[in-house]
Amino acid sequence: AQTKTMPNKNKSAVNASNSGPPRPDSNDNKKQKTNKKPKKDDASSIVGLKQRLSSIRNKQRRQAAYQQVRQAERKAKEAAVKLRRRNGADNGAAGPAKEPHTLESLRLPDATMTGPAGDAEVDAEEAADEFADILDAAGAGGEGQARLPRLLVTHADEVGRRTAAFCRCLARTVPNAVFCRRRRLPLGRVLAAAKAKEFTAVMIIGEHDKKPCTALLTHLPAGPTFAFRLSSVRLPRELPRPPEDDKPETVAPQVLCNRFHTRLGRRVARGLAAIFPGASGVRRHARVVTFHNQRDYVFFRHHRYILRQPGSGAKPGAKPRCALQEVGPRFTLKLRSLQTGPLGAGGGYEWLHKRHEMDQSRRRFFL
Amino acid sequence: SDDLIWQIINNSFCSFMTKTKTSKFCRNEYNLTGLCNRHSCPLANSQYATVREEDGVIYLYMKVAERAHLPAKMWERVKLHRNYERAIGQIKEKLIYWNNWIRRRVIARFDRLLEVQKRSRRLVLTSETKLVPLSRKVERRERRREDKALVRAGLETAIEKEMLDRLRAANPEEFVNVDRAAYEKALQAVEVEDEEDDEESEEEEEDESESETEYVEDFDESEEEIEDIQEQQEEGEEEEPPVRQKLTLSSRGAAAIAPPRKRAKVTVEYDSD
């Protein structure tokens, strides 16, 4: 009869995986190394250990060895967490409380990122760029005459109802904006007409499968051209709490551009903000338009805000709050390219998204 | 021999022939007219000529009986001149003494090819939409990343925080924490004036003319959310609010917006510094 016992070689492995601490095995000196518990704080030694274990040819033994290492690691980690929790966040013995890793914390540092202290060089450049007369003049204590932005919103040929509705909505959100149907006009004529009627920017919404999918923003007369991918478009009636009224707004909104860190990001932020007139002051209740950049996705939101001071019945520690009501459309932009000069001038690309070169790391962001 | 060929391919089978209800077409690339005819058939005519376009260049092709036994060298190709008159001159020179029908047909075909070229070049210039292929995988990936970024963004919180910062920077005196109880005690000593309800006006011009900062008690703090902003701003509240007391401080330069004033108004005048 054939013996169904397992051959000698694997016995120890089986035993090791079942029982607790493994018995020393004379055949395999690599296995002896796993008998020692790996050091808790020496991560590199564990890595080195794992690398040595990877040369065990026998799969069962190898897996068993790995399992022990992992178990030991896990135990060490649990012990550390327990210690940390018991002693509070600043327990020196187990190390300080660690912030969980996020893409934002692990982001590859970009040479062009401006720190919180600001950058004189960047500020000087921005004072001289195409948007300075719209954005910066207003804030200069009213000395210079700020150029009033005027946006023309249009779309590609033969566009569906939803895209047209979105364009109309945009024109209502942006002060001093006008929506015009395209009617198969060649772009050259559109731009020429815009220049003649003194528009400062033209926004062209493109469509795919009856949904708006691209946004092309050109500043006139000399401005750069931004090409965005447009997604997640929600019209006001599609919001979770649609605003009941449709009053046209009389006051220029506050414009927030959040989390634009790099030089390119700042340029994009200024290019987007330059569609809106510079707000002369912060009112207690008004509108706010937000361009929030997260991982290169620029989220657009449009809210009415009101400052709420805590009343007398409030708890002693109550803080003033800013209540928001979402009003306008929602959409998300992702920058595809940035060209100098207005549309049609054939300007060079300041930045062009090249997937194969630029998307190689998940931790790299450009805005 | 031409007749023989024609008899065979016309009556039995020709692989280039396509029939519709009304006519017979010839799909042979050297065919001058495109129709399946005795005159037009490139196979059944040992002397034949065509014009064809190859990669934007127009050539005159000629086939003669002397080369009928050399299929590889059967067609002679002449590149026609870019100048129209000279091209026509070339055609007439090469096809001199040829069949009149063929000469006229070749020139007609040459004219047609030029027209087609002109039209397709103009079309390329005027067509502004470039069809760009979408990669499904890429679109899916972008969509997923966008959703995750949105979760990470925490938009409402971020906007509120930023707005509060701006408001604080603009009106720092408003953000001083005032002991409400102490105020109320002080106010009890002062006369209470009645005032009729004011309607909140949407136009900010009216509000801007006042140079007062007004503290008004609120009803519920954080529960009463956003649905009530509009009601508050426009109409009066229908519930019975607690007696609202109003402090009037004159200050400089603060953009003031009057929240709705209700019922009792208490006025304490302070001099501006």
Short mmCIF file of N, CA, C and O in Angstrom, two decimals, chain A residues 102 104 182 185-188 208 229 231-232 241 244-245 247 250-251 254-258 282-286 288 290 292 294-295 297 299 301 303-315 318 320-326 332 334 336 355 359 362, chain B residues 128-129 134-135 138-139 141-143 145-146 148-150 152-153 155-156 158-160 162-164 166-168 170-171 174-175 177 180 184 200 202 204-205 207-208 212-215 217-218 220-222 224-230 232-234 255-257 259:
data_model
loop_
_atom_site.label_atom_id
_atom_site.label_comp_id
_atom_site.label_asym_id
_atom_site.label_seq_id
_atom_site.Cartn_x
_atom_site.Cartn_y
_atom_site.Cartn_z
N THR A 102 -1.93 59.95 2.78
CA THR A 102 -2.90 60.24 1.72
C THR A 102 -2.11 60.67 0.50
O THR A 102 -0.94 60.96 0.59
N GLU A 104 -2.38 63.39 -0.87
CA GLU A 104 -1.95 64.76 -0.65
C GLU A 104 -0.68 64.81 0.18
O GLU A 104 0.21 65.62 -0.06
N ARG A 182 -24.24 78.90 -31.38
CA ARG A 182 -23.13 78.88 -32.32
C ARG A 182 -23.58 78.96 -33.77
O ARG A 182 -23.00 79.65 -34.59
N LEU A 185 -21.22 78.78 -36.98
CA LEU A 185 -20.25 79.79 -37.35
C LEU A 185 -18.85 79.23 -37.20
O LEU A 185 -18.56 78.56 -36.22
N PRO A 186 -17.97 79.52 -38.15
CA PRO A 186 -16.59 79.09 -37.95
C PRO A 186 -15.99 79.87 -36.78
O PRO A 186 -16.34 81.00 -36.52
N LEU A 187 -15.08 79.20 -36.10
CA LEU A 187 -14.50 79.78 -34.89
C LEU A 187 -13.84 81.13 -35.16
O LEU A 187 -13.89 82.03 -34.32
N GLY A 188 -13.24 81.25 -36.31
CA GLY A 188 -12.59 82.51 -36.65
C GLY A 188 -13.56 83.67 -36.57
O GLY A 188 -13.27 84.73 -36.02
N HIS A 208 -19.98 65.49 -26.09
CA HIS A 208 -19.80 64.10 -26.56
C HIS A 208 -20.98 63.32 -26.05
O HIS A 208 -21.29 63.36 -24.87
N ARG A 229 -11.05 69.33 -19.72
CA ARG A 229 -12.01 68.25 -19.82
C ARG A 229 -13.09 68.54 -18.80
O ARG A 229 -12.81 68.82 -17.64
N SER A 231 -16.55 67.52 -16.72
CA SER A 231 -17.28 66.32 -16.32
C SER A 231 -18.17 66.64 -15.15
O SER A 231 -18.10 67.71 -14.57
N SER A 232 -19.01 65.70 -14.80
CA SER A 232 -19.89 65.81 -13.64
C SER A 232 -20.67 67.11 -13.66
O SER A 232 -20.72 67.83 -12.68
N ARG A 241 -30.44 69.97 -3.37
CA ARG A 241 -31.49 70.88 -2.91
C ARG A 241 -31.58 72.01 -3.93
O ARG A 241 -30.87 73.00 -3.81
N GLU A 244 -34.95 77.47 -5.01
CA GLU A 244 -36.33 77.63 -5.47
C GLU A 244 -36.47 78.78 -6.43
O GLU A 244 -37.26 78.75 -7.33
N ASP A 245 -35.71 79.82 -6.17
CA ASP A 245 -35.93 81.00 -7.01
C ASP A 245 -34.86 81.10 -8.06
O ASP A 245 -33.86 80.42 -8.04
N LYS A 247 -33.58 84.19 -9.10
CA LYS A 247 -33.35 85.64 -9.20
C LYS A 247 -32.00 85.91 -9.84
O LYS A 247 -31.01 85.31 -9.47
N THR A 250 -27.27 90.46 -8.51
CA THR A 250 -26.80 91.80 -8.86
C THR A 250 -25.38 92.09 -8.40
O THR A 250 -24.76 93.03 -8.86
N VAL A 251 -24.90 91.29 -7.48
CA VAL A 251 -23.60 91.61 -6.89
C VAL A 251 -22.56 90.61 -7.38
O VAL A 251 -22.86 89.43 -7.52
N GLN A 254 -17.88 86.49 -4.57
CA GLN A 254 -16.52 86.23 -4.10
C GLN A 254 -16.00 85.05 -4.90
O GLN A 254 -16.73 84.12 -5.20
N VAL A 255 -14.74 85.11 -5.23
CA VAL A 255 -14.16 83.99 -5.99
C VAL A 255 -13.09 83.34 -5.12
O VAL A 255 -12.17 83.99 -4.66
N LEU A 256 -13.26 82.05 -4.89
CA LEU A 256 -12.25 81.30 -4.14
C LEU A 256 -11.51 80.38 -5.08
O LEU A 256 -12.13 79.67 -5.85
N CYS A 257 -10.19 80.40 -5.00
CA CYS A 257 -9.40 79.43 -5.76
C CYS A 257 -8.58 78.67 -4.74
O CYS A 257 -7.60 79.17 -4.23
N ASN A 258 -9.02 77.47 -4.43
CA ASN A 258 -8.39 76.72 -3.35
C ASN A 258 -7.38 75.73 -3.85
O ASN A 258 -7.62 75.02 -4.82
N VAL A 282 -15.77 92.11 1.10
CA VAL A 282 -16.47 90.89 1.50
C VAL A 282 -17.75 91.28 2.21
O VAL A 282 -17.72 91.96 3.22
N ARG A 283 -18.85 90.84 1.67
CA ARG A 283 -20.13 91.16 2.30
C ARG A 283 -20.54 90.05 3.24
O ARG A 283 -20.04 88.93 3.15
N ARG A 284 -21.47 90.37 4.08
CA ARG A 284 -21.86 89.37 5.05
C ARG A 284 -22.73 88.29 4.44
O ARG A 284 -22.74 87.16 4.89
N HIS A 285 -23.52 88.64 3.46
CA HIS A 285 -24.17 87.57 2.71
C HIS A 285 -24.18 87.95 1.25
O HIS A 285 -24.53 89.05 0.87
N ALA A 286 -23.77 87.02 0.47
CA ALA A 286 -23.65 87.26 -0.96
C ALA A 286 -23.43 85.91 -1.61
O ALA A 286 -23.85 84.89 -1.10
N VAL A 288 -20.73 83.12 -3.46
CA VAL A 288 -19.34 82.73 -3.57
C VAL A 288 -19.21 81.66 -4.65
O VAL A 288 -20.01 80.73 -4.73
N THR A 290 -16.51 78.97 -6.23
CA THR A 290 -15.29 78.30 -5.79
C THR A 290 -14.72 77.45 -6.89
O THR A 290 -15.43 76.69 -7.55
N HIS A 292 -12.04 74.68 -6.66
CA HIS A 292 -11.25 73.95 -5.66
C HIS A 292 -10.47 72.86 -6.37
O HIS A 292 -11.05 71.99 -7.01
N GLN A 294 -8.30 69.60 -6.37
CA GLN A 294 -7.89 68.45 -5.58
C GLN A 294 -7.37 67.42 -6.56
O GLN A 294 -8.12 66.94 -7.40
N ARG A 295 -6.09 67.10 -6.41
CA ARG A 295 -5.48 66.09 -7.29
C ARG A 295 -5.69 66.40 -8.77
O ARG A 295 -6.04 65.50 -9.56
N TYR A 297 -8.02 67.85 -10.21
CA TYR A 297 -9.40 68.06 -10.63
C TYR A 297 -9.88 69.36 -10.01
O TYR A 297 -9.78 69.55 -8.81
N PHE A 299 -12.87 71.53 -8.97
CA PHE A 299 -14.31 71.43 -8.75
C PHE A 299 -14.88 72.84 -8.67
O PHE A 299 -14.39 73.69 -7.94
N ARG A 301 -18.02 75.20 -7.68
CA ARG A 301 -19.27 75.26 -6.92
C ARG A 301 -19.71 76.70 -6.82
O ARG A 301 -18.90 77.62 -6.78
N HIS A 303 -22.30 79.03 -4.49
CA HIS A 303 -23.16 79.05 -3.31
C HIS A 303 -23.62 80.45 -3.00
O HIS A 303 -22.99 81.44 -3.37
N ARG A 304 -24.75 80.52 -2.29
CA ARG A 304 -25.05 81.76 -1.56
C ARG A 304 -24.58 81.54 -0.14
O ARG A 304 -24.83 80.49 0.44
N TYR A 305 -23.91 82.53 0.42
CA TYR A 305 -23.44 82.34 1.79
C TYR A 305 -24.00 83.44 2.67
O TYR A 305 -24.34 84.52 2.22
N ILE A 306 -24.10 83.12 3.93
CA ILE A 306 -24.50 84.15 4.90
C ILE A 306 -23.75 83.89 6.20
O ILE A 306 -23.62 82.74 6.63
N LEU A 307 -23.27 84.94 6.78
CA LEU A 307 -22.53 84.80 8.03
C LEU A 307 -23.53 84.73 9.17
O LEU A 307 -24.42 85.55 9.28
N ARG A 308 -23.40 83.71 9.99
CA ARG A 308 -24.31 83.55 11.12
C ARG A 308 -23.53 83.69 12.41
O ARG A 308 -22.67 82.88 12.71
N GLN A 309 -23.84 84.71 13.16
CA GLN A 309 -23.23 84.83 14.48
C GLN A 309 -24.04 83.99 15.45
O GLN A 309 -25.24 83.90 15.32
N PRO A 310 -23.39 83.37 16.42
CA PRO A 310 -24.17 82.59 17.38
C PRO A 310 -25.02 83.50 18.24
O PRO A 310 -24.62 84.57 18.63
N GLY A 311 -26.25 83.08 18.51
CA GLY A 311 -27.17 83.90 19.26
C GLY A 311 -26.94 83.77 20.76
O GLY A 311 -26.03 83.12 21.23
N SER A 312 -27.80 84.40 21.55
CA SER A 312 -27.61 84.37 23.00
C SER A 312 -27.91 83.00 23.55
O SER A 312 -27.40 82.61 24.59
N GLY A 313 -28.74 82.25 22.89
CA GLY A 313 -29.07 80.92 23.39
C GLY A 313 -28.02 79.89 23.05
O GLY A 313 -28.14 78.72 23.38
N ALA A 314 -26.96 80.36 22.41
CA ALA A 314 -25.97 79.39 21.93
C ALA A 314 -25.07 78.93 23.07
O ALA A 314 -24.98 79.54 24.12
N LYS A 315 -24.41 77.82 22.82
CA LYS A 315 -23.44 77.32 23.80
C LYS A 315 -22.29 78.30 23.90
O LYS A 315 -21.97 79.00 22.95
N ALA A 318 -19.69 78.54 21.11
CA ALA A 318 -20.17 78.54 19.73
C ALA A 318 -19.42 79.57 18.89
O ALA A 318 -19.15 80.67 19.32
N PRO A 320 -18.94 81.71 15.15
CA PRO A 320 -19.71 82.15 13.99
C PRO A 320 -19.56 81.17 12.85
O PRO A 320 -18.52 80.57 12.67
N ARG A 321 -20.61 80.97 12.12
CA ARG A 321 -20.57 80.04 11.01
C ARG A 321 -20.98 80.74 9.74
O ARG A 321 -21.60 81.79 9.76
N CYS A 322 -20.57 80.12 8.66
CA CYS A 322 -20.95 80.65 7.36
C CYS A 322 -21.86 79.61 6.71
O CYS A 322 -21.42 78.54 6.34
N ALA A 323 -23.13 79.92 6.62
CA ALA A 323 -24.07 78.95 6.05
C ALA A 323 -24.06 79.06 4.54
O ALA A 323 -24.01 80.15 3.98
N LEU A 324 -24.10 77.93 3.87
CA LEU A 324 -24.01 77.91 2.42
C LEU A 324 -25.26 77.28 1.81
O LEU A 324 -25.77 76.29 2.32
N GLN A 325 -25.73 77.88 0.75
CA GLN A 325 -26.79 77.24 -0.02
C GLN A 325 -26.31 77.11 -1.45
O GLN A 325 -25.95 78.11 -2.09
N GLU A 326 -26.31 75.90 -1.95
CA GLU A 326 -25.78 75.73 -3.30
C GLU A 326 -26.80 76.20 -4.33
O GLU A 326 -27.97 75.85 -4.27
N THR A 332 -16.82 69.82 -13.02
CA THR A 332 -15.43 69.53 -12.69
C THR A 332 -14.59 69.76 -13.93
O THR A 332 -14.98 69.36 -15.03
N LYS A 334 -10.69 69.48 -15.71
CA LYS A 334 -9.33 68.93 -15.62
C LYS A 334 -8.54 69.53 -16.76
O LYS A 334 -8.94 69.41 -17.91
N ARG A 336 -6.28 70.13 -19.74
CA ARG A 336 -5.65 69.31 -20.76
C ARG A 336 -4.46 70.01 -21.38
O ARG A 336 -3.45 69.42 -21.66
N ARG A 355 -0.15 61.80 -21.54
CA ARG A 355 -0.49 60.75 -20.59
C ARG A 355 0.70 59.84 -20.29
O ARG A 355 1.00 59.53 -19.15
N ASP A 359 1.65 60.67 -16.55
CA ASP A 359 0.81 59.92 -15.62
C ASP A 359 1.49 58.67 -15.12
O ASP A 359 0.85 57.68 -14.81
N ARG A 362 1.32 57.89 -9.57
CA ARG A 362 0.03 58.28 -9.02
C ARG A 362 0.15 59.41 -8.02
O ARG A 362 -0.84 59.95 -7.57
N GLU B 128 -13.80 72.21 -38.48
CA GLU B 128 -13.08 72.63 -37.28
C GLU B 128 -13.12 71.57 -36.21
O GLU B 128 -12.36 71.61 -35.27
N THR B 129 -14.08 70.66 -36.30
CA THR B 129 -14.13 69.63 -35.27
C THR B 129 -13.26 68.48 -35.70
O THR B 129 -13.38 67.94 -36.78
N LEU B 134 -11.79 58.38 -27.79
CA LEU B 134 -11.76 58.29 -26.34
C LEU B 134 -11.37 56.89 -25.95
O LEU B 134 -11.91 55.93 -26.48
N SER B 135 -10.46 56.79 -25.02
CA SER B 135 -10.12 55.45 -24.55
C SER B 135 -11.00 55.11 -23.37
O SER B 135 -11.06 55.84 -22.39
N VAL B 138 -9.22 54.81 -20.05
CA VAL B 138 -8.75 56.09 -19.52
C VAL B 138 -9.92 56.87 -18.94
O VAL B 138 -9.80 57.45 -17.86
N GLU B 139 -11.03 56.85 -19.65
CA GLU B 139 -12.19 57.59 -19.16
C GLU B 139 -12.66 57.05 -17.82
O GLU B 139 -12.99 57.78 -16.89
N ARG B 141 -10.86 55.46 -15.65
CA ARG B 141 -9.87 55.77 -14.64
C ARG B 141 -10.01 57.21 -14.16
O ARG B 141 -10.01 57.50 -12.97
N GLU B 142 -10.20 58.11 -15.09
CA GLU B 142 -10.34 59.52 -14.73
C GLU B 142 -11.58 59.73 -13.87
O GLU B 142 -11.59 60.50 -12.92
N ARG B 143 -12.62 59.03 -14.23
CA ARG B 143 -13.89 59.14 -13.51
C ARG B 143 -13.71 58.71 -12.06
O ARG B 143 -14.13 59.37 -11.12
N ARG B 145 -10.93 58.51 -10.36
CA ARG B 145 -10.04 59.40 -9.62
C ARG B 145 -10.75 60.67 -9.24
O ARG B 145 -10.50 61.25 -8.19
N GLU B 146 -11.61 61.12 -10.12
CA GLU B 146 -12.36 62.33 -9.81
C GLU B 146 -13.25 62.11 -8.60
O GLU B 146 -13.33 62.95 -7.70
N LYS B 148 -12.84 60.04 -6.17
CA LYS B 148 -12.03 59.98 -4.95
C LYS B 148 -11.54 61.36 -4.55
O LYS B 148 -11.50 61.69 -3.37
N ALA B 149 -11.15 62.13 -5.55
CA ALA B 149 -10.70 63.48 -5.24
C ALA B 149 -11.82 64.29 -4.61
O ALA B 149 -11.59 65.10 -3.69
N LEU B 150 -13.03 64.08 -5.10
CA LEU B 150 -14.17 64.82 -4.55
C LEU B 150 -14.39 64.49 -3.09
O LEU B 150 -14.63 65.37 -2.26
N ARG B 152 -12.17 63.48 -1.05
CA ARG B 152 -11.06 64.05 -0.30
C ARG B 152 -11.19 65.56 -0.13
O ARG B 152 -10.69 66.14 0.82
N ALA B 153 -11.85 66.19 -1.09
CA ALA B 153 -11.87 67.66 -1.10
C ALA B 153 -12.65 68.24 0.06
O ALA B 153 -12.27 69.26 0.61
N LEU B 155 -15.67 69.78 0.13
CA LEU B 155 -15.86 71.11 -0.42
C LEU B 155 -16.58 72.06 0.51
O LEU B 155 -16.14 73.19 0.71
N GLU B 156 -17.70 71.60 1.06
CA GLU B 156 -18.48 72.54 1.86
C GLU B 156 -17.66 73.07 3.03
O GLU B 156 -17.68 74.25 3.34
N ALA B 158 -14.40 73.23 3.25
CA ALA B 158 -13.32 74.09 2.79
C ALA B 158 -13.83 75.48 2.43
O ALA B 158 -13.22 76.50 2.77
N ILE B 159 -14.99 75.51 1.77
CA ILE B 159 -15.54 76.81 1.36
C ILE B 159 -15.92 77.62 2.59
O ILE B 159 -15.64 78.83 2.68
N GLU B 160 -16.57 76.95 3.53
CA GLU B 160 -16.98 77.69 4.73
C GLU B 160 -15.77 78.26 5.45
O GLU B 160 -15.76 79.42 5.86
N GLU B 162 -12.81 78.99 4.29
CA GLU B 162 -12.18 80.07 3.54
C GLU B 162 -13.00 81.35 3.62
O GLU B 162 -12.46 82.45 3.80
N MET B 163 -14.32 81.20 3.55
CA MET B 163 -15.18 82.39 3.62
C MET B 163 -15.10 83.02 4.99
O MET B 163 -15.07 84.25 5.13
N LEU B 164 -15.06 82.19 6.03
CA LEU B 164 -14.95 82.74 7.38
C LEU B 164 -13.63 83.49 7.53
O LEU B 164 -13.59 84.56 8.14
N ARG B 166 -12.03 85.02 5.21
CA ARG B 166 -12.14 86.30 4.49
C ARG B 166 -13.00 87.30 5.25
O ARG B 166 -12.69 88.48 5.34
N LEU B 167 -14.09 86.77 5.80
CA LEU B 167 -14.99 87.67 6.54
C LEU B 167 -14.29 88.19 7.78
O LEU B 167 -14.43 89.35 8.15
N ARG B 168 -13.53 87.33 8.41
CA ARG B 168 -12.80 87.75 9.61
C ARG B 168 -11.79 88.83 9.25
O ARG B 168 -11.60 89.79 9.97
N ALA B 170 -12.00 90.89 6.85
CA ALA B 170 -12.66 92.14 6.45
C ALA B 170 -13.31 92.83 7.63
O ALA B 170 -13.29 94.06 7.72
N ASN B 171 -13.93 92.07 8.52
CA ASN B 171 -14.64 92.68 9.66
C ASN B 171 -14.17 92.06 10.95
O ASN B 171 -14.86 91.25 11.54
N GLU B 174 -16.40 92.02 14.24
CA GLU B 174 -17.58 91.16 14.37
C GLU B 174 -17.28 89.85 15.03
O GLU B 174 -18.15 89.18 15.55
N PHE B 175 -16.01 89.46 14.93
CA PHE B 175 -15.69 88.13 15.39
C PHE B 175 -15.20 88.11 16.82
O PHE B 175 -14.73 87.10 17.30
N ASN B 177 -15.61 87.64 20.54
CA ASN B 177 -16.61 86.88 21.29
C ASN B 177 -17.20 87.74 22.37
O ASN B 177 -16.51 88.20 23.28
N ARG B 180 -22.92 87.44 25.80
CA ARG B 180 -24.29 87.88 25.53
C ARG B 180 -25.04 88.19 26.80
O ARG B 180 -25.83 89.14 26.85
N GLU B 184 -27.10 91.60 27.70
CA GLU B 184 -28.55 91.64 27.97
C GLU B 184 -28.85 92.36 29.26
O GLU B 184 -29.79 93.13 29.36
N GLU B 200 -36.65 92.67 4.59
CA GLU B 200 -35.28 92.61 4.12
C GLU B 200 -35.26 92.90 2.64
O GLU B 200 -36.00 92.34 1.87
N GLU B 202 -33.42 92.91 -0.98
CA GLU B 202 -32.38 92.16 -1.67
C GLU B 202 -31.31 93.07 -2.22
O GLU B 202 -30.20 92.66 -2.46
N GLU B 204 -28.43 95.53 -2.33
CA GLU B 204 -27.40 95.84 -1.35
C GLU B 204 -27.14 97.33 -1.26
O GLU B 204 -26.55 97.80 -0.32
N GLU B 205 -27.59 98.08 -2.25
CA GLU B 205 -27.30 99.52 -2.22
C GLU B 205 -27.90 100.16 -0.99
O GLU B 205 -27.30 101.01 -0.35
N ASP B 207 -28.48 98.77 1.85
CA ASP B 207 -27.76 98.38 3.06
C ASP B 207 -26.45 99.10 3.17
O ASP B 207 -25.99 99.39 4.25
N GLU B 208 -25.85 99.36 2.05
CA GLU B 208 -24.53 99.98 2.08
C GLU B 208 -24.57 101.38 2.63
O GLU B 208 -23.61 101.88 3.18
N GLU B 212 -23.72 101.25 10.05
CA GLU B 212 -23.84 100.68 11.38
C GLU B 212 -23.57 99.20 11.32
O GLU B 212 -23.89 98.54 10.36
N THR B 213 -23.00 98.72 12.39
CA THR B 213 -22.90 97.27 12.53
C THR B 213 -23.97 96.86 13.51
O THR B 213 -24.08 97.43 14.58
N GLU B 214 -24.76 95.90 13.14
CA GLU B 214 -25.85 95.52 14.01
C GLU B 214 -25.71 94.10 14.44
O GLU B 214 -25.47 93.20 13.65
N TYR B 215 -25.85 93.90 15.73
CA TYR B 215 -25.86 92.54 16.24
C TYR B 215 -27.30 92.15 16.50
O TYR B 215 -28.00 92.85 17.19
N GLU B 217 -29.83 88.88 17.57
CA GLU B 217 -29.88 87.49 18.01
C GLU B 217 -30.47 86.61 16.94
O GLU B 217 -31.35 87.00 16.20
N ASP B 218 -29.97 85.45 16.93
CA ASP B 218 -30.47 84.50 15.96
C ASP B 218 -31.44 83.55 16.63
O ASP B 218 -31.52 83.50 17.84
N ASP B 220 -32.42 79.67 16.05
CA ASP B 220 -31.65 78.47 16.37
C ASP B 220 -30.33 78.63 15.68
O ASP B 220 -30.27 79.21 14.62
N GLU B 221 -29.30 78.08 16.24
CA GLU B 221 -28.02 78.35 15.59
C GLU B 221 -27.77 77.48 14.41
O GLU B 221 -27.95 77.84 13.28
N SER B 222 -27.37 76.27 14.66
CA SER B 222 -26.87 75.52 13.51
C SER B 222 -27.93 74.66 12.85
O SER B 222 -27.78 74.26 11.73
N GLU B 224 -31.04 75.43 12.15
CA GLU B 224 -31.75 76.16 11.11
C GLU B 224 -30.80 76.41 9.96
O GLU B 224 -29.96 77.28 10.00
N GLU B 225 -30.91 75.61 8.96
CA GLU B 225 -29.91 75.66 7.88
C GLU B 225 -30.38 76.56 6.77
O GLU B 225 -30.99 77.58 6.97
N ILE B 226 -30.17 76.09 5.67
CA ILE B 226 -30.12 77.00 4.55
C ILE B 226 -31.48 77.31 3.96
O ILE B 226 -31.66 78.30 3.30
N GLU B 227 -32.45 76.41 4.19
CA GLU B 227 -33.77 76.70 3.61
C GLU B 227 -34.27 78.02 4.10
O GLU B 227 -35.04 78.69 3.44
N ASP B 228 -33.81 78.36 5.31
CA ASP B 228 -34.38 79.54 5.91
C ASP B 228 -33.71 80.83 5.50
O ASP B 228 -34.18 81.88 5.85
N ILE B 229 -32.59 80.70 4.78
CA ILE B 229 -31.90 81.94 4.40
C ILE B 229 -32.85 82.82 3.62
O ILE B 229 -33.02 83.99 3.91
N GLN B 230 -33.50 82.23 2.65
CA GLN B 230 -34.33 83.04 1.76
C GLN B 230 -35.50 83.60 2.51
O GLN B 230 -35.84 84.77 2.38
N GLN B 232 -35.76 84.16 5.59
CA GLN B 232 -35.27 85.18 6.50
C GLN B 232 -35.02 86.49 5.77
O GLN B 232 -35.30 87.56 6.26
N GLN B 233 -34.49 86.33 4.60
CA GLN B 233 -34.12 87.53 3.88
C GLN B 233 -35.32 88.25 3.33
O GLN B 233 -35.33 89.45 3.18
N GLU B 234 -36.32 87.52 2.98
CA GLU B 234 -37.42 88.18 2.28
C GLU B 234 -38.61 88.44 3.18
O GLU B 234 -38.98 89.57 3.41
N ALA B 255 -18.97 97.16 5.94
CA ALA B 255 -20.10 96.97 5.02
C ALA B 255 -21.19 96.30 5.80
O ALA B 255 -21.06 95.18 6.24
N ALA B 256 -22.26 97.02 6.02
CA ALA B 256 -23.29 96.50 6.92
C ALA B 256 -24.47 95.98 6.15
O ALA B 256 -24.89 96.55 5.16
N ILE B 257 -24.99 94.89 6.61
CA ILE B 257 -26.20 94.33 6.02
C ILE B 257 -27.14 94.11 7.16
O ILE B 257 -26.80 93.47 8.15
N PRO B 259 -29.72 92.38 9.14
CA PRO B 259 -30.57 91.19 9.26
C PRO B 259 -31.96 91.63 9.68
O PRO B 259 -32.14 92.77 10.12
#
